[in-house]
mmCIF file of C-alpha atoms in Angstrom:
data_model
loop_
_atom_site.group_PDB
_atom_site.id
_atom_site.type_symbol
_atom_site.label_atom_id
_atom_site.label_comp_id
_atom_site.label_asym_id
_atom_site.label_seq_id
_atom_site.Cartn_x
_atom_site.Cartn_y
_atom_site.Cartn_z
ATOM 1 C CA UNK A 522 130.620 78.484 126.954
ATOM 2 C CA UNK A 523 129.200 78.686 123.312
ATOM 3 C CA UNK A 524 125.515 80.062 123.160
ATOM 4 C CA UNK A 525 122.568 79.118 120.869
ATOM 5 C CA UNK A 526 123.610 80.490 117.731
ATOM 6 C CA UNK A 527 121.101 81.210 114.750
ATOM 7 C CA UNK A 528 121.921 81.476 110.915
ATOM 8 C CA UNK A 529 120.822 83.527 109.071
ATOM 9 C CA UNK A 530 120.600 86.691 111.228
ATOM 10 C CA UNK A 531 117.832 88.464 108.585
ATOM 11 C CA UNK A 532 116.736 86.874 105.423
ATOM 12 C CA UNK A 533 114.697 88.688 102.587
ATOM 13 C CA UNK A 534 112.771 86.253 99.923
ATOM 14 C CA UNK A 535 109.778 86.643 97.809
ATOM 15 C CA UNK A 536 106.531 84.537 98.259
ATOM 16 C CA UNK A 537 106.916 81.448 96.833
ATOM 17 C CA UNK A 538 110.485 81.009 97.599
ATOM 18 C CA UNK A 539 112.459 78.277 100.154
ATOM 19 C CA UNK A 540 114.123 79.344 103.150
ATOM 20 C CA UNK A 541 115.855 77.398 105.573
ATOM 21 C CA UNK A 542 116.907 78.317 109.015
ATOM 22 C CA UNK A 543 119.125 76.957 110.817
ATOM 23 C CA UNK A 544 120.186 76.820 114.788
ATOM 24 C CA UNK A 545 123.034 75.124 116.737
ATOM 25 C CA UNK A 546 121.912 74.544 120.509
ATOM 26 C CA UNK A 547 124.082 74.536 123.937
ATOM 27 C CA UNK A 548 126.218 71.584 123.459
ATOM 28 C CA UNK A 549 124.582 68.859 125.516
ATOM 29 C CA UNK A 550 121.297 70.443 125.522
ATOM 30 C CA UNK A 551 118.560 67.501 124.446
ATOM 31 C CA UNK A 552 115.815 69.564 124.103
ATOM 32 C CA UNK A 553 115.735 72.001 121.457
ATOM 33 C CA UNK A 554 112.794 74.439 120.538
ATOM 34 C CA UNK A 555 111.653 76.748 117.591
ATOM 35 C CA UNK A 556 109.249 79.676 118.461
ATOM 36 C CA UNK A 557 108.060 82.631 116.691
ATOM 37 C CA UNK A 558 107.490 86.112 116.903
ATOM 38 C CA UNK A 559 105.469 88.240 114.564
ATOM 39 C CA UNK A 560 104.762 92.037 114.670
ATOM 40 C CA UNK A 561 105.301 92.268 117.719
ATOM 41 C CA UNK A 562 102.996 89.642 119.471
ATOM 42 C CA UNK A 563 103.703 86.757 121.902
ATOM 43 C CA UNK A 564 105.960 84.436 120.918
ATOM 44 C CA UNK A 565 104.387 81.291 119.610
ATOM 45 C CA UNK A 566 105.902 77.511 120.055
ATOM 46 C CA UNK A 567 106.314 75.688 117.064
ATOM 47 C CA UNK A 568 107.742 72.190 118.150
ATOM 48 C CA UNK A 569 110.426 70.491 120.442
ATOM 49 C CA UNK A 570 112.871 68.124 120.340
ATOM 50 C CA UNK A 571 114.305 65.760 122.752
ATOM 51 C CA UNK A 572 117.705 64.702 120.980
ATOM 52 C CA UNK A 573 116.619 64.057 117.541
ATOM 53 C CA UNK A 574 112.610 62.976 117.760
ATOM 54 C CA UNK A 575 110.057 65.613 117.678
ATOM 55 C CA UNK A 576 108.768 65.389 120.755
ATOM 56 C CA UNK A 577 105.715 68.200 120.094
ATOM 57 C CA UNK A 578 105.036 69.919 116.577
ATOM 58 C CA UNK A 579 101.674 70.841 117.439
ATOM 59 C CA UNK A 580 102.798 74.588 116.971
ATOM 60 C CA UNK A 581 103.882 74.098 113.478
ATOM 61 C CA UNK A 582 101.260 75.938 111.436
ATOM 62 C CA UNK A 583 100.805 73.831 108.378
ATOM 63 C CA UNK A 584 102.969 71.709 106.135
ATOM 64 C CA UNK A 585 104.949 74.416 104.259
ATOM 65 C CA UNK A 586 107.123 73.976 107.807
ATOM 66 C CA UNK A 587 109.904 71.400 108.063
ATOM 67 C CA UNK A 588 111.940 71.048 111.184
ATOM 68 C CA UNK A 589 114.950 68.130 111.348
ATOM 69 C CA UNK A 590 117.157 67.931 113.924
ATOM 70 C CA UNK A 591 119.983 65.638 112.280
ATOM 71 C CA UNK A 592 121.794 63.306 115.197
ATOM 72 C CA UNK A 593 120.285 65.343 117.878
ATOM 73 C CA UNK A 594 122.696 68.026 117.222
ATOM 74 C CA UNK A 595 121.874 71.305 115.098
ATOM 75 C CA UNK A 596 118.258 71.972 114.048
ATOM 76 C CA UNK A 597 116.730 73.065 110.516
ATOM 77 C CA UNK A 598 113.447 75.004 109.778
ATOM 78 C CA UNK A 599 112.468 74.927 106.009
ATOM 79 C CA UNK A 600 109.588 77.024 104.527
ATOM 80 C CA UNK A 601 108.866 76.035 101.688
ATOM 81 C CA UNK A 602 107.416 77.769 99.703
ATOM 82 C CA UNK A 603 106.910 80.912 101.812
ATOM 83 C CA UNK A 604 104.046 82.981 102.356
ATOM 84 C CA UNK A 605 103.919 86.733 103.349
ATOM 85 C CA UNK A 606 102.089 86.113 106.699
ATOM 86 C CA UNK A 607 105.329 83.779 107.382
ATOM 87 C CA UNK A 608 107.219 86.965 108.040
ATOM 88 C CA UNK A 609 108.659 87.310 111.937
ATOM 89 C CA UNK A 610 111.142 86.380 114.050
ATOM 90 C CA UNK A 611 112.275 82.932 114.617
ATOM 91 C CA UNK A 612 113.845 82.054 117.644
ATOM 92 C CA UNK A 613 115.767 78.968 118.589
ATOM 93 C CA UNK A 614 115.988 77.769 122.030
ATOM 94 C CA UNK A 615 117.716 75.186 123.888
ATOM 95 C CA UNK A 616 117.021 73.834 127.553
ATOM 96 C CA UNK A 617 119.129 70.857 129.668
ATOM 97 C CA UNK A 618 115.750 69.972 130.948
ATOM 98 C CA UNK A 619 111.996 69.526 129.503
ATOM 99 C CA UNK A 620 110.486 72.945 130.023
ATOM 100 C CA UNK A 621 113.101 74.155 132.395
ATOM 101 C CA UNK A 622 115.148 77.626 131.586
ATOM 102 C CA UNK A 623 115.092 78.334 127.819
ATOM 103 C CA UNK A 624 118.667 79.630 126.417
ATOM 104 C CA UNK A 625 117.644 81.622 123.022
ATOM 105 C CA UNK A 626 119.489 82.357 120.324
ATOM 106 C CA UNK A 627 119.466 85.771 118.495
ATOM 107 C CA UNK A 628 116.777 84.877 116.369
ATOM 108 C CA UNK A 629 116.388 84.877 112.698
ATOM 109 C CA UNK A 630 114.513 87.533 111.049
ATOM 110 C CA UNK A 631 112.545 86.458 108.094
ATOM 111 C CA UNK A 632 110.765 89.016 105.559
ATOM 112 C CA UNK A 633 108.776 87.767 102.831
ATOM 113 C CA UNK A 634 107.936 90.258 100.038
ATOM 114 C CA UNK B 501 94.465 74.910 124.596
ATOM 115 C CA UNK B 502 96.502 76.916 127.419
ATOM 116 C CA UNK B 503 96.347 80.313 127.298
ATOM 117 C CA UNK B 504 98.629 82.620 129.020
ATOM 118 C CA UNK B 505 97.135 86.438 129.338
ATOM 119 C CA UNK B 506 99.573 89.420 129.773
ATOM 120 C CA UNK B 507 98.419 93.120 130.760
ATOM 121 C CA UNK B 508 99.377 95.706 129.952
ATOM 122 C CA UNK B 509 100.249 95.858 127.090
ATOM 123 C CA UNK B 510 102.511 98.829 126.982
ATOM 124 C CA UNK B 511 103.661 100.569 130.126
ATOM 125 C CA UNK B 512 105.667 104.049 130.206
ATOM 126 C CA UNK B 513 107.158 105.364 133.503
ATOM 127 C CA UNK B 514 109.143 107.937 134.676
ATOM 128 C CA UNK B 515 112.300 106.778 135.996
ATOM 129 C CA UNK B 516 112.274 105.921 139.585
ATOM 130 C CA UNK B 517 108.444 105.149 139.385
ATOM 131 C CA UNK B 518 107.394 101.350 140.173
ATOM 132 C CA UNK B 519 106.302 99.324 137.038
ATOM 133 C CA UNK B 520 104.068 95.557 137.361
ATOM 134 C CA UNK B 521 103.204 93.392 134.942
ATOM 135 C CA UNK B 522 100.464 91.015 135.368
ATOM 136 C CA UNK B 523 100.300 87.026 133.747
ATOM 137 C CA UNK B 524 96.863 85.211 134.153
ATOM 138 C CA UNK B 525 96.434 81.654 133.058
ATOM 139 C CA UNK B 526 93.583 79.934 131.380
ATOM 140 C CA UNK B 527 94.354 76.806 133.355
ATOM 141 C CA UNK B 528 96.632 75.813 136.470
ATOM 142 C CA UNK B 529 100.277 75.951 135.601
ATOM 143 C CA UNK B 530 103.091 73.577 137.026
ATOM 144 C CA UNK B 531 106.006 76.391 136.994
ATOM 145 C CA UNK B 532 105.787 79.992 135.498
ATOM 146 C CA UNK B 533 109.113 81.467 134.030
ATOM 147 C CA UNK B 534 109.430 85.152 133.027
ATOM 148 C CA UNK B 535 111.724 86.419 130.563
ATOM 149 C CA UNK B 536 113.203 90.060 129.464
ATOM 150 C CA UNK B 537 113.329 90.808 126.046
ATOM 151 C CA UNK B 538 115.812 94.120 125.505
ATOM 152 C CA UNK B 539 115.436 95.731 121.790
ATOM 153 C CA UNK B 540 116.870 94.240 119.391
ATOM 154 C CA UNK B 541 117.485 91.207 121.309
ATOM 155 C CA UNK B 542 116.315 87.983 122.307
ATOM 156 C CA UNK B 543 114.795 86.769 125.183
ATOM 157 C CA UNK B 544 116.203 85.921 128.284
ATOM 158 C CA UNK B 545 115.930 84.105 131.645
ATOM 159 C CA UNK B 546 115.215 85.740 134.540
ATOM 160 C CA UNK B 547 113.459 83.639 137.241
ATOM 161 C CA UNK B 548 111.166 80.186 137.686
ATOM 162 C CA UNK B 549 108.652 80.121 140.038
ATOM 163 C CA UNK B 550 107.085 77.001 141.018
ATOM 164 C CA UNK B 551 105.990 76.597 144.320
ATOM 165 C CA UNK B 552 101.828 78.256 145.077
ATOM 166 C CA UNK B 553 102.289 81.534 146.725
ATOM 167 C CA UNK B 554 105.828 81.965 145.988
ATOM 168 C CA UNK B 555 107.490 85.060 146.340
ATOM 169 C CA UNK B 556 110.862 85.516 144.671
ATOM 170 C CA UNK B 557 113.687 88.860 145.018
ATOM 171 C CA UNK B 558 116.082 89.738 142.402
ATOM 172 C CA UNK B 559 117.519 93.093 143.687
ATOM 173 C CA UNK B 560 114.412 95.879 142.642
ATOM 174 C CA UNK B 561 112.713 92.573 141.119
ATOM 175 C CA UNK B 562 109.923 91.218 142.623
ATOM 176 C CA UNK B 563 108.359 87.993 141.633
ATOM 177 C CA UNK B 564 105.037 86.218 142.750
ATOM 178 C CA UNK B 565 103.251 83.213 141.789
ATOM 179 C CA UNK B 566 100.044 83.187 142.804
ATOM 180 C CA UNK B 567 98.296 80.685 145.278
ATOM 181 C CA UNK B 568 95.889 78.794 142.640
ATOM 182 C CA UNK B 569 99.037 78.771 140.272
ATOM 183 C CA UNK B 570 96.918 80.247 137.548
ATOM 184 C CA UNK B 571 98.542 83.652 137.836
ATOM 185 C CA UNK B 572 101.907 85.409 138.565
ATOM 186 C CA UNK B 573 103.124 89.079 138.608
ATOM 187 C CA UNK B 574 106.492 91.139 138.365
ATOM 188 C CA UNK B 575 107.413 94.113 140.215
ATOM 189 C CA UNK B 576 110.077 96.404 139.451
ATOM 190 C CA UNK B 577 110.522 99.005 142.491
ATOM 191 C CA UNK B 578 112.086 102.486 141.203
ATOM 192 C CA UNK B 579 112.799 101.721 137.584
ATOM 193 C CA UNK B 580 116.360 102.322 135.866
ATOM 194 C CA UNK B 581 116.586 103.303 132.469
ATOM 195 C CA UNK B 582 118.570 100.089 132.336
ATOM 196 C CA UNK B 583 115.059 98.049 132.575
ATOM 197 C CA UNK B 584 113.750 99.351 129.389
ATOM 198 C CA UNK B 585 112.581 95.826 127.218
ATOM 199 C CA UNK B 586 110.009 93.522 126.777
ATOM 200 C CA UNK B 587 108.647 91.576 129.702
ATOM 201 C CA UNK B 588 107.298 87.986 129.302
ATOM 202 C CA UNK B 589 105.939 85.329 131.619
ATOM 203 C CA UNK B 590 105.616 81.986 129.971
ATOM 204 C CA UNK B 591 104.010 78.918 132.057
ATOM 205 C CA UNK B 592 103.861 75.208 131.905
ATOM 206 C CA UNK B 593 100.949 73.317 132.424
ATOM 207 C CA UNK B 594 99.662 69.857 131.748
ATOM 208 C CA UNK B 595 101.209 70.148 128.215
ATOM 209 C CA UNK B 596 104.610 70.533 129.593
ATOM 210 C CA UNK B 597 105.367 73.469 126.901
ATOM 211 C CA UNK B 598 105.757 76.631 127.840
ATOM 212 C CA UNK B 599 103.370 79.011 126.619
ATOM 213 C CA UNK B 600 103.857 82.758 126.712
ATOM 214 C CA UNK B 601 102.212 85.724 127.325
ATOM 215 C CA UNK B 602 101.838 88.360 124.867
ATOM 216 C CA UNK B 603 104.675 90.422 126.690
ATOM 217 C CA UNK B 604 104.299 93.965 128.418
ATOM 218 C CA UNK B 605 106.623 96.551 126.571
ATOM 219 C CA UNK B 606 108.149 98.877 129.311
ATOM 220 C CA UNK B 607 109.631 102.239 128.316
ATOM 221 C CA UNK B 608 111.273 104.492 130.970
ATOM 222 C CA UNK B 609 111.696 107.938 130.618
ATOM 223 C CA UNK B 610 114.449 109.849 131.983
#
């Protein structure tokens, strides 16, 4: 069974540019989460989808971040325009149950210059 | 909002020594999970604790959930080089979202 896959694994962009990260969760997992880890600090919650609906987006830093989950399958996280402080590793995770065991992807490392 | 604090931030041990990381929440938790992230890798689920005072063991790893369900610990007996990585606790409370601690980075010296 395929795990959670994320693309790209690494993205280097300049300040002001746009980046779109993609996450394919484990098939059958209705719950999809985005997290961010900055500079080796804690893993911070960004948002949570249940199927195609945004259940909780309280962790989204500001309106430069936009997440979508079309059809309740894969999800995208767009950062536009990117700022220096957006650099970090963006993890996607999926779970069968809400607040259950999370299966993480390998992460997308974003570097904003 | 819910905060989860984890100590220590870093721990260096000699192979064969024991290791413990502690997790404290500002609010009562419904459950707590532990994850391990190897260097360059992604967090991998280790265990979930739900009951007050619960203790679970996985080989050399012992996990505890406090009586008040506000703290937890992970203890590794006789560390091995394969234990290297960052250990995160993550608690779920009234918000029902998992809040991660800052992690404890374990280095095991051969």
